[in-house]
mmCIF file of C-alpha atoms and ligand atoms in Angstrom:
data_model
loop_
_atom_site.group_PDB
_atom_site.id
_atom_site.type_symbol
_atom_site.label_atom_id
_atom_site.label_comp_id
_atom_site.label_asym_id
_atom_site.label_seq_id
_atom_site.Cartn_x
_atom_site.Cartn_y
_atom_site.Cartn_z
ATOM 1 C CA UNK A 243 0.154 0.231 -0.141
ATOM 2 C CA UNK A 244 1.287 3.387 -0.559
ATOM 3 C CA UNK A 245 1.070 4.839 2.879
ATOM 4 C CA UNK A 246 2.345 8.272 1.755
ATOM 5 C CA UNK A 247 -1.038 8.793 -0.495
ATOM 6 C CA UNK A 248 -2.939 8.278 2.894
ATOM 7 C CA UNK A 249 -1.409 10.835 4.819
ATOM 8 C CA UNK A 250 -0.407 13.366 2.527
ATOM 9 C CA UNK A 251 1.473 16.327 3.853
ATOM 10 C CA UNK A 252 -0.715 19.221 4.223
ATOM 11 C CA UNK A 253 -0.255 22.547 1.782
ATOM 12 C CA UNK A 254 -0.265 25.790 3.578
ATOM 13 C CA UNK A 255 -3.807 27.619 3.353
ATOM 14 C CA UNK A 256 -3.505 31.362 2.697
ATOM 15 C CA UNK A 257 -6.185 33.693 4.053
ATOM 16 C CA UNK A 258 -8.499 33.133 6.589
ATOM 17 C CA UNK A 259 -9.783 29.625 7.687
ATOM 18 C CA UNK A 260 -13.319 28.758 7.690
ATOM 19 C CA UNK A 261 -15.483 26.765 10.294
ATOM 20 C CA UNK A 262 -18.968 25.860 9.014
ATOM 21 C CA UNK A 263 -20.473 28.055 11.730
ATOM 22 C CA UNK A 264 -18.618 31.377 11.219
ATOM 23 C CA UNK A 265 -17.784 32.704 7.748
ATOM 24 C CA UNK A 266 -14.141 33.693 6.599
ATOM 25 C CA UNK A 267 -12.802 36.624 8.175
ATOM 26 C CA UNK A 268 -11.418 38.858 5.919
ATOM 27 C CA UNK A 269 -10.864 41.810 8.280
ATOM 28 C CA UNK A 270 -7.034 43.295 8.668
ATOM 29 C CA UNK A 271 -7.263 42.193 12.373
ATOM 30 C CA UNK A 272 -6.708 38.581 11.664
ATOM 31 C CA UNK A 273 -3.601 36.943 12.860
ATOM 32 C CA UNK A 274 -1.857 35.774 10.263
ATOM 33 C CA UNK A 275 2.092 34.711 10.491
ATOM 34 C CA UNK A 276 5.027 35.313 7.796
ATOM 35 C CA UNK A 277 3.850 32.355 6.231
ATOM 36 C CA UNK A 278 0.516 33.199 5.769
ATOM 37 C CA UNK A 279 -1.014 30.630 7.994
ATOM 38 C CA UNK A 280 -3.970 32.400 9.912
ATOM 39 C CA UNK A 281 -4.033 31.487 13.852
ATOM 40 C CA UNK A 282 -7.608 30.989 14.964
ATOM 41 C CA UNK A 283 -7.000 28.395 17.426
ATOM 42 C CA UNK A 284 -6.014 28.912 21.028
ATOM 43 C CA UNK A 285 -5.063 26.242 23.492
ATOM 44 C CA UNK A 286 -5.227 27.064 27.197
ATOM 45 C CA UNK A 287 -3.883 25.079 29.647
ATOM 46 C CA UNK A 288 -5.534 26.054 33.195
ATOM 47 C CA UNK A 289 -2.638 24.590 35.113
ATOM 48 C CA UNK A 290 0.234 21.877 34.678
ATOM 49 C CA UNK A 291 -0.988 19.744 37.860
ATOM 50 C CA UNK A 292 -1.740 16.405 37.106
ATOM 51 C CA UNK A 293 -3.467 13.424 39.072
ATOM 52 C CA UNK A 294 -1.901 11.194 36.930
ATOM 53 C CA UNK A 295 1.952 10.616 35.984
ATOM 54 C CA UNK A 296 1.715 8.961 32.515
ATOM 55 C CA UNK A 297 5.147 7.359 31.282
ATOM 56 C CA UNK A 298 4.907 9.154 28.391
ATOM 57 C CA UNK A 299 4.420 12.640 29.912
ATOM 58 C CA UNK A 300 5.412 13.179 33.427
ATOM 59 C CA UNK A 301 8.050 11.469 36.148
ATOM 60 C CA UNK A 302 7.090 10.765 39.392
ATOM 61 C CA UNK A 303 8.933 13.608 40.923
ATOM 62 C CA UNK A 304 7.487 16.289 39.191
ATOM 63 C CA UNK A 305 6.886 19.682 40.795
ATOM 64 C CA UNK A 306 3.993 21.794 39.766
ATOM 65 C CA UNK A 307 3.948 25.738 39.695
ATOM 66 C CA UNK A 308 2.940 27.422 43.109
ATOM 67 C CA UNK A 309 -0.662 28.701 42.608
ATOM 68 C CA UNK A 310 0.379 32.259 42.914
ATOM 69 C CA UNK A 311 2.468 31.726 39.214
ATOM 70 C CA UNK A 312 -0.977 30.339 37.443
ATOM 71 C CA UNK A 313 -3.005 32.926 35.578
ATOM 72 C CA UNK A 314 -6.370 33.546 37.065
ATOM 73 C CA UNK A 315 -9.847 33.051 35.569
ATOM 74 C CA UNK A 316 -9.815 36.788 34.882
ATOM 75 C CA UNK A 317 -6.504 36.952 33.446
ATOM 76 C CA UNK A 318 -7.367 34.178 31.152
ATOM 77 C CA UNK A 319 -10.698 35.579 30.093
ATOM 78 C CA UNK A 320 -9.109 38.865 29.521
ATOM 79 C CA UNK A 321 -6.599 37.117 26.906
ATOM 80 C CA UNK A 322 -9.030 34.980 25.500
ATOM 81 C CA UNK A 323 -11.594 38.121 24.850
ATOM 82 C CA UNK A 324 -8.172 39.907 23.036
ATOM 83 C CA UNK A 325 -7.618 36.714 21.440
ATOM 84 C CA UNK A 326 -11.138 36.412 20.138
ATOM 85 C CA UNK A 327 -11.407 39.986 18.884
ATOM 86 C CA UNK A 328 -8.277 39.106 16.952
ATOM 87 C CA UNK A 329 -9.801 36.513 14.888
ATOM 88 C CA UNK A 330 -9.495 33.591 17.279
ATOM 89 C CA UNK A 331 -12.794 31.268 16.880
ATOM 90 C CA UNK A 332 -11.822 28.252 18.626
ATOM 91 C CA UNK A 333 -10.378 27.444 22.300
ATOM 92 C CA UNK A 334 -9.822 23.936 23.671
ATOM 93 C CA UNK A 335 -8.549 23.788 27.530
ATOM 94 C CA UNK A 336 -5.865 21.649 28.425
ATOM 95 C CA UNK A 337 -3.619 21.168 31.556
ATOM 96 C CA UNK A 338 -1.642 19.208 33.043
ATOM 97 C CA UNK A 339 -5.476 18.069 33.714
ATOM 98 C CA UNK A 340 -7.643 21.107 33.319
ATOM 99 C CA UNK A 341 -10.175 19.299 36.230
ATOM 100 C CA UNK A 342 -7.448 19.739 38.841
ATOM 101 C CA UNK A 343 -8.155 23.088 38.664
ATOM 102 C CA UNK A 344 -10.979 24.259 40.964
ATOM 103 C CA UNK A 345 -14.035 26.538 39.371
ATOM 104 C CA UNK A 346 -13.506 24.893 35.730
ATOM 105 C CA UNK A 347 -17.226 25.181 34.863
ATOM 106 C CA UNK A 348 -17.348 28.685 35.690
ATOM 107 C CA UNK A 349 -14.219 29.703 33.417
ATOM 108 C CA UNK A 350 -16.274 27.567 30.802
ATOM 109 C CA UNK A 351 -18.811 29.557 31.054
ATOM 110 C CA UNK A 352 -16.965 32.745 30.889
ATOM 111 C CA UNK A 353 -15.115 31.788 28.039
ATOM 112 C CA UNK A 354 -18.312 30.690 26.186
ATOM 113 C CA UNK A 355 -20.179 34.004 26.902
ATOM 114 C CA UNK A 356 -16.788 35.386 24.521
ATOM 115 C CA UNK A 357 -18.628 33.805 21.480
ATOM 116 C CA UNK A 358 -16.165 31.338 20.315
ATOM 117 C CA UNK A 359 -17.757 28.691 17.537
ATOM 118 C CA UNK A 360 -16.238 25.881 19.556
ATOM 119 C CA UNK A 361 -14.925 25.103 23.046
ATOM 120 C CA UNK A 362 -13.655 21.805 23.889
ATOM 121 C CA UNK A 363 -11.503 20.282 26.527
ATOM 122 C CA UNK A 364 -8.740 17.527 26.433
ATOM 123 C CA UNK A 365 -9.117 15.633 29.943
ATOM 124 C CA UNK A 366 -7.709 12.278 31.610
ATOM 125 C CA UNK A 367 -11.384 11.677 32.459
ATOM 126 C CA UNK A 368 -11.185 11.490 36.470
ATOM 127 C CA UNK A 369 -13.987 13.267 37.715
ATOM 128 C CA UNK A 370 -15.517 14.179 34.353
ATOM 129 C CA UNK A 371 -18.448 12.176 35.059
ATOM 130 C CA UNK A 372 -19.707 14.040 37.455
ATOM 131 C CA UNK A 373 -18.945 17.456 35.747
ATOM 132 C CA UNK A 374 -19.909 16.654 32.432
ATOM 133 C CA UNK A 375 -23.556 17.910 32.464
ATOM 134 C CA UNK A 376 -22.550 21.472 34.073
ATOM 135 C CA UNK A 377 -19.827 21.885 31.711
ATOM 136 C CA UNK A 378 -22.382 21.252 28.995
ATOM 137 C CA UNK A 379 -24.904 23.593 30.061
ATOM 138 C CA UNK A 380 -21.919 26.548 30.656
ATOM 139 C CA UNK A 381 -21.054 26.077 26.992
ATOM 140 C CA UNK A 382 -18.391 22.985 26.415
ATOM 141 C CA UNK A 383 -19.323 21.368 23.044
ATOM 142 C CA UNK A 384 -16.697 18.616 22.849
ATOM 143 C CA UNK A 385 -14.366 16.403 25.136
ATOM 144 C CA UNK A 386 -11.133 14.575 24.087
ATOM 145 C CA UNK A 387 -10.369 11.882 26.764
ATOM 146 C CA UNK A 388 -7.001 10.259 27.368
ATOM 147 C CA UNK A 389 -6.990 6.305 27.563
ATOM 148 C CA UNK A 390 -3.960 4.423 26.788
ATOM 149 C CA UNK A 391 -4.838 0.993 27.468
ATOM 150 C CA UNK A 392 -8.203 -1.128 27.548
ATOM 151 C CA UNK A 393 -6.731 -3.674 30.179
ATOM 152 C CA UNK A 394 -7.231 -2.508 33.439
ATOM 153 C CA UNK A 395 -3.586 -3.438 34.982
ATOM 154 C CA UNK A 396 -1.909 -2.071 32.021
ATOM 155 C CA UNK A 397 -3.546 1.160 32.064
ATOM 156 C CA UNK A 398 -2.760 1.701 35.797
ATOM 157 C CA UNK A 399 1.134 0.877 34.753
ATOM 158 C CA UNK A 400 0.922 3.538 31.870
ATOM 159 C CA UNK A 401 -0.457 6.017 34.153
ATOM 160 C CA UNK A 402 1.327 5.078 37.407
ATOM 161 C CA UNK A 403 -1.875 6.426 39.265
ATOM 162 C CA UNK A 404 -5.720 5.976 39.066
ATOM 163 C CA UNK A 405 -8.170 3.241 37.407
ATOM 164 C CA UNK A 406 -9.493 2.805 34.170
ATOM 165 C CA UNK A 407 -13.253 2.568 35.638
ATOM 166 C CA UNK A 408 -13.350 6.385 36.080
ATOM 167 C CA UNK A 409 -12.287 7.011 32.658
ATOM 168 C CA UNK A 410 -14.710 4.835 30.595
ATOM 169 C CA UNK A 411 -17.537 6.338 32.949
ATOM 170 C CA UNK A 412 -16.364 9.854 31.581
ATOM 171 C CA UNK A 413 -16.874 8.835 28.121
ATOM 172 C CA UNK A 414 -20.482 7.626 29.015
ATOM 173 C CA UNK A 415 -21.305 10.792 30.769
ATOM 174 C CA UNK A 416 -19.610 13.207 28.295
ATOM 175 C CA UNK A 417 -22.078 11.328 25.574
ATOM 176 C CA UNK A 418 -25.098 11.490 27.877
ATOM 177 C CA UNK A 419 -24.765 15.210 28.478
ATOM 178 C CA UNK A 420 -24.561 15.476 24.500
ATOM 179 C CA UNK A 421 -20.483 16.133 24.230
ATOM 180 C CA UNK A 422 -20.235 14.420 20.923
ATOM 181 C CA UNK A 423 -18.651 12.461 19.462
ATOM 182 C CA UNK A 424 -16.249 11.579 21.740
ATOM 183 C CA UNK A 425 -12.832 11.211 20.919
ATOM 184 C CA UNK A 426 -10.521 9.213 22.420
ATOM 185 C CA UNK A 427 -6.662 10.084 22.634
ATOM 186 C CA UNK A 428 -4.196 7.255 22.827
ATOM 187 C CA UNK A 429 -0.687 7.191 22.712
ATOM 188 C CA UNK A 430 0.603 3.920 21.313
ATOM 189 C CA UNK A 431 4.389 3.022 22.353
ATOM 190 C CA UNK A 432 6.269 0.059 21.065
ATOM 191 C CA UNK A 433 6.570 -2.548 23.298
ATOM 192 C CA UNK A 434 4.069 -1.121 25.585
ATOM 193 C CA UNK A 435 0.682 -1.277 24.575
ATOM 194 C CA UNK A 436 1.318 -1.153 20.725
ATOM 195 C CA UNK A 437 -0.630 -4.740 20.597
ATOM 196 C CA UNK A 438 -3.596 -3.359 21.993
ATOM 197 C CA UNK A 439 -4.382 -1.047 18.264
ATOM 198 C CA UNK A 440 -6.741 -3.770 17.154
ATOM 199 C CA UNK A 441 -8.573 -3.792 20.177
ATOM 200 C CA UNK A 442 -8.681 0.202 20.269
ATOM 201 C CA UNK A 443 -10.097 -0.053 16.740
ATOM 202 C CA UNK A 444 -12.668 -2.644 17.667
ATOM 203 C CA UNK A 445 -13.616 -0.386 20.772
ATOM 204 C CA UNK A 446 -13.904 2.483 18.296
ATOM 205 C CA UNK A 447 -16.528 0.416 16.018
ATOM 206 C CA UNK A 448 -18.430 -1.057 18.729
ATOM 207 C CA UNK A 449 -18.828 2.569 20.699
ATOM 208 C CA UNK A 450 -18.940 4.820 17.687
ATOM 209 C CA UNK A 451 -16.239 6.940 19.690
ATOM 210 C CA UNK A 452 -13.442 8.140 17.383
ATOM 211 C CA UNK A 453 -10.042 6.903 18.765
ATOM 212 C CA UNK A 454 -7.070 8.793 17.582
ATOM 213 C CA UNK A 455 -3.722 7.144 17.958
ATOM 214 C CA UNK A 456 -1.221 10.240 18.813
ATOM 215 C CA UNK A 457 2.258 9.128 17.749
ATOM 216 C CA UNK A 458 4.641 9.370 20.667
ATOM 217 C CA UNK A 459 6.642 12.594 20.786
ATOM 218 C CA UNK A 460 9.996 13.968 22.447
ATOM 219 C CA UNK A 461 7.887 15.943 25.036
ATOM 220 C CA UNK A 462 8.065 13.574 27.895
ATOM 221 C CA UNK A 463 9.529 14.816 31.367
ATOM 222 C CA UNK A 464 11.960 11.528 31.767
ATOM 223 C CA UNK A 465 13.330 11.643 28.414
ATOM 224 C CA UNK A 466 12.309 8.062 27.514
ATOM 225 C CA UNK A 467 11.537 9.052 24.004
ATOM 226 C CA UNK A 468 13.103 7.327 21.306
ATOM 227 C CA UNK A 469 12.374 7.215 17.753
ATOM 228 C CA UNK A 470 11.966 3.267 17.981
ATOM 229 C CA UNK A 471 9.187 3.414 20.344
ATOM 230 C CA UNK A 472 7.216 5.738 18.280
ATOM 231 C CA UNK A 473 4.298 3.925 16.258
ATOM 232 C CA UNK A 474 3.864 5.358 13.305
ATOM 233 C CA UNK A 475 0.619 6.507 11.620
ATOM 234 C CA UNK A 476 1.312 4.941 8.585
ATOM 235 C CA UNK A 477 2.094 1.739 9.691
ATOM 236 C CA UNK A 478 -0.934 1.705 12.036
ATOM 237 C CA UNK A 479 -3.023 2.642 9.343
ATOM 238 C CA UNK A 480 -1.697 -0.471 6.717
ATOM 239 C CA UNK A 481 -1.937 -2.831 9.864
ATOM 240 C CA UNK A 482 -5.798 -2.230 10.770
ATOM 241 C CA UNK A 483 -6.823 -2.029 7.095
ATOM 242 C CA UNK A 484 -5.139 -5.294 6.764
ATOM 243 C CA UNK A 485 -6.317 -6.751 10.010
ATOM 244 C CA UNK A 486 -9.722 -5.293 10.625
ATOM 245 C CA UNK A 487 -11.269 -3.939 7.586
ATOM 246 C CA UNK A 488 -9.515 -1.226 4.814
ATOM 247 C CA UNK A 489 -9.703 2.482 6.299
ATOM 248 C CA UNK A 490 -10.775 5.441 3.842
ATOM 249 C CA UNK A 491 -9.440 8.767 4.425
ATOM 250 C CA UNK A 492 -12.224 11.488 5.405
ATOM 251 C CA UNK A 493 -11.857 14.483 3.766
ATOM 252 C CA UNK A 494 -11.675 16.890 6.526
ATOM 253 C CA UNK A 495 -13.678 19.798 6.260
ATOM 254 C CA UNK A 496 -11.257 22.004 8.134
ATOM 255 C CA UNK A 497 -7.712 20.722 6.348
ATOM 256 C CA UNK A 498 -5.917 22.286 9.449
ATOM 257 C CA UNK A 499 -6.923 19.619 11.871
ATOM 258 C CA UNK A 500 -4.051 17.820 13.445
ATOM 259 C CA UNK A 501 -5.592 14.389 12.999
ATOM 260 C CA UNK A 502 -6.217 12.594 9.439
ATOM 261 C CA UNK A 503 -9.456 10.524 10.147
ATOM 262 C CA UNK A 504 -10.596 7.911 8.693
ATOM 263 C CA UNK A 505 -13.763 5.115 8.489
ATOM 264 C CA UNK A 506 -13.707 2.008 7.866
ATOM 265 C CA UNK A 507 -14.835 0.797 4.526
ATOM 266 C CA UNK A 508 -17.741 -1.766 5.745
ATOM 267 C CA UNK A 509 -19.429 1.910 7.308
ATOM 268 C CA UNK A 510 -18.489 1.031 10.790
ATOM 269 C CA UNK A 511 -16.288 2.911 13.083
ATOM 270 C CA UNK A 512 -13.806 5.921 12.817
ATOM 271 C CA UNK A 513 -10.248 6.626 13.839
ATOM 272 C CA UNK A 514 -7.913 9.257 13.422
ATOM 273 C CA UNK A 515 -4.067 9.271 13.240
ATOM 274 C CA UNK A 516 -2.104 12.755 14.818
ATOM 275 C CA UNK A 517 1.185 11.758 13.047
ATOM 276 C CA UNK A 518 3.330 14.518 14.504
ATOM 277 C CA UNK A 519 6.436 12.582 14.007
ATOM 278 C CA UNK A 520 6.064 11.212 10.917
ATOM 279 C CA UNK A 521 4.048 13.649 8.838
ATOM 280 C CA UNK A 522 4.448 16.921 10.753
ATOM 281 C CA UNK A 523 1.264 19.170 9.826
ATOM 282 C CA UNK A 524 2.849 22.573 10.565
ATOM 283 C CA UNK A 525 2.176 24.193 7.009
ATOM 284 C CA UNK A 526 -1.197 24.205 7.957
ATOM 285 C CA UNK A 527 -1.002 24.926 11.940
ATOM 286 C CA UNK A 528 -3.464 27.579 13.018
ATOM 287 C CA UNK A 529 -2.902 27.032 16.809
ATOM 288 C CA UNK A 530 -1.386 29.194 19.377
ATOM 289 C CA UNK A 531 -0.900 28.161 23.035
ATOM 290 C CA UNK A 532 -1.513 29.800 26.225
ATOM 291 C CA UNK A 533 0.884 27.904 28.999
ATOM 292 C CA UNK A 534 -0.684 28.148 32.627
ATOM 293 C CA UNK A 535 1.771 30.213 33.907
ATOM 294 C CA UNK A 536 1.172 32.883 30.977
ATOM 295 C CA UNK A 537 3.662 32.280 28.300
ATOM 296 C CA UNK A 538 2.373 32.365 24.638
ATOM 297 C CA UNK A 539 3.906 29.612 22.626
ATOM 298 C CA UNK A 540 3.584 29.766 18.633
ATOM 299 C CA UNK A 541 4.389 25.776 18.874
ATOM 300 C CA UNK A 542 4.435 22.783 21.059
ATOM 301 C CA UNK A 543 8.358 22.838 20.240
ATOM 302 C CA UNK A 544 8.881 26.060 20.424
ATOM 303 C CA UNK A 545 11.869 27.032 22.241
ATOM 304 C CA UNK A 546 10.965 30.749 22.788
ATOM 305 C CA UNK A 547 7.698 32.052 24.328
ATOM 306 C CA UNK A 548 6.431 35.293 24.990
ATOM 307 C CA UNK A 549 5.230 36.505 28.269
ATOM 308 C CA UNK A 550 1.713 37.752 28.618
ATOM 309 C CA UNK A 551 1.412 37.425 32.443
ATOM 310 C CA UNK A 552 4.247 39.775 33.403
ATOM 311 C CA UNK A 553 2.573 42.179 31.173
ATOM 312 C CA UNK A 554 -0.796 41.897 32.385
ATOM 313 C CA UNK A 555 0.233 42.196 36.124
ATOM 314 C CA UNK A 556 2.284 45.351 35.113
ATOM 315 C CA UNK A 557 -1.304 46.720 33.903
ATOM 316 C CA UNK A 558 -1.072 46.425 30.294
ATOM 317 C CA UNK A 559 -3.793 47.902 28.372
ATOM 318 C CA UNK A 560 -5.680 45.448 25.645
ATOM 319 C CA UNK A 561 -3.292 46.919 22.540
ATOM 320 C CA UNK A 562 -0.500 46.166 24.276
ATOM 321 C CA UNK A 563 -1.625 42.522 24.898
ATOM 322 C CA UNK A 564 -2.615 42.621 21.456
ATOM 323 C CA UNK A 565 0.975 43.561 20.129
ATOM 324 C CA UNK A 566 2.261 40.740 22.398
ATOM 325 C CA UNK A 567 -0.068 38.387 20.764
ATOM 326 C CA UNK A 568 0.492 39.616 17.057
ATOM 327 C CA UNK A 569 4.330 39.361 17.872
ATOM 328 C CA UNK A 570 4.224 35.914 18.953
ATOM 329 C CA UNK A 571 2.571 34.439 15.697
ATOM 330 C CA UNK A 572 4.970 36.835 13.508
ATOM 331 C CA UNK A 573 7.917 35.109 14.976
ATOM 332 C CA UNK A 574 6.329 31.595 14.104
ATOM 333 C CA UNK A 575 8.874 29.193 12.468
ATOM 334 C CA UNK A 576 7.891 27.269 9.440
ATOM 335 C CA UNK A 577 7.618 24.379 11.058
ATOM 336 C CA UNK A 578 9.477 22.093 13.956
ATOM 337 C CA UNK A 579 12.581 20.198 12.929
ATOM 338 C CA UNK A 580 11.609 17.041 14.807
ATOM 339 C CA UNK A 581 12.928 15.029 11.802
ATOM 340 C CA UNK A 582 16.280 16.742 11.623
ATOM 341 C CA UNK A 583 19.371 16.296 13.465
ATOM 342 C CA UNK A 584 19.539 19.811 14.489
ATOM 343 C CA UNK A 585 16.089 19.163 16.404
ATOM 344 C CA UNK A 586 16.195 20.465 20.035
ATOM 345 C CA UNK A 587 13.492 19.176 22.635
ATOM 346 C CA UNK A 588 11.629 22.488 24.091
ATOM 347 C CA UNK A 589 12.444 23.234 27.721
ATOM 348 C CA UNK A 590 9.212 22.354 28.695
ATOM 349 C CA UNK A 591 7.821 18.939 28.775
ATOM 350 C CA UNK A 592 3.805 18.231 27.437
ATOM 351 C CA UNK A 593 2.332 18.651 31.045
ATOM 352 C CA UNK A 594 3.704 21.806 31.566
ATOM 353 C CA UNK A 595 2.662 23.107 27.605
ATOM 354 C CA UNK A 596 -1.059 21.777 27.461
ATOM 355 C CA UNK A 597 -1.526 19.324 24.626
HETATM 356 N N1 LIG B 734 3.612 12.078 23.205
HETATM 357 C C1 LIG B 734 2.147 12.018 22.431
HETATM 358 N N2 LIG B 734 0.888 12.446 22.981
HETATM 359 C C2 LIG B 734 1.107 13.010 24.349
HETATM 360 N N3 LIG B 734 0.404 13.457 25.130
HETATM 361 C C3 LIG B 734 0.846 13.801 26.541
HETATM 362 N N4 LIG B 734 2.370 13.612 26.368
HETATM 363 C C4 LIG B 734 2.421 12.956 25.006
HETATM 364 C C5 LIG B 734 3.406 12.972 24.394
HETATM 365 N N5 LIG B 734 5.130 12.683 24.964
HETATM 366 C C6 LIG B 734 -0.695 13.035 25.002
HETATM 367 C C7 LIG B 734 -1.893 12.716 26.008
HETATM 368 C C8 LIG B 734 -3.298 13.706 25.656
HETATM 369 C C9 LIG B 734 -3.056 14.588 24.858
HETATM 370 C C10 LIG B 734 -2.716 16.418 25.251
HETATM 371 O O1 LIG B 734 -1.306 14.440 24.732
HETATM 372 O O2 LIG B 734 -2.188 11.660 26.391
HETATM 373 O O3 LIG B 734 -3.936 12.905 25.195
HETATM 374 FE FE1 LIG B 735 -1.515 14.140 33.314
HETATM 375 FE FE2 LIG B 735 -2.262 14.083 30.616
HETATM 376 FE FE3 LIG B 735 0.132 14.105 31.420
HETATM 377 FE FE4 LIG B 735 -1.091 11.644 31.653
HETATM 378 S S1 LIG B 735 -0.754 12.751 29.746
HETATM 379 S S2 LIG B 735 0.393 12.803 33.257
HETATM 380 S S3 LIG B 735 -3.252 12.405 32.109
HETATM 381 S S4 LIG B 735 -0.938 15.667 31.804
#
């Protein structure tokens, strides 16, 4: 099978992107970088804290930021409202684990009031079942729940804390609250859980949840990452097509989405692949990140960041915040160099950046 054809390198889009719900922005205020990429998606990390210690993310002795270092909700909402006026249309809340931050429902409500066309969350699922209804009523639209094994013992081993049950309950509760389709994030690592790929595909087919396989990225706190541990998306597509049912590419209404989605050709079930390592999707990137300590990052792998928190705490005007956001986007590189000998991992691991 020609796998290159299955996961094509996306081509850069110029001009403001479109969502189905909001017409393209054509104003001069749009956040465009020097390569013509429009930035209309903001990932907000609300805390670096997490109740799990997933092997591919955190280390056992992780130390988290003191509370005073975190942006307050007022500060987050202020930055989000400036970003909204600059054409940002979609927001995803991340962590660490976003549910570890108290009052998250209130934050969702305040962000929803700013009129984003999509408001989503990535969570490890613990505690989500209890909050799903309130989050949905507050304006959350969608949720991605991480789950790297369907075997309880192995799940506990990978997460190093916590159990699988509450995570499965979170998926049910999300559906009951109308946060559909639920996407399940799976990081497969060679020799750890790669033998579960078919089980996850079967899970996607029986539950109608979209399982998204994320290639293991060099963003773990323990520097365990090694190319030999990465399961490549092309190989996963080939394996599932061979062993389960041929996969057909689903054209994405937004070509800038990081996951390439497929359906099984018998019409039952969908899976996605986030091929950050084997097929970087930088040319179409529309994402900007805000860390929980108030740093703007134009890329997961960025080395440099822009400090908005200090600016805010020194009484900056909206115009000054806007200038910093625009400056950060302006500095954005063409893409990370993960596949080059020059690659330097970012100084922060995943939990401290936000997924
Ligand atoms: N590589 C790939 N994915 C990762 N995640 C956390 N660390 C890594 C890593 N090193 C995933 C989590 C979560 C999402 C935010 O990112 O599993 O689903
Ligand atoms: Fe926590 Fe998510 Fe990192 Fe796992 S991947 S340790 S759940 S932040």
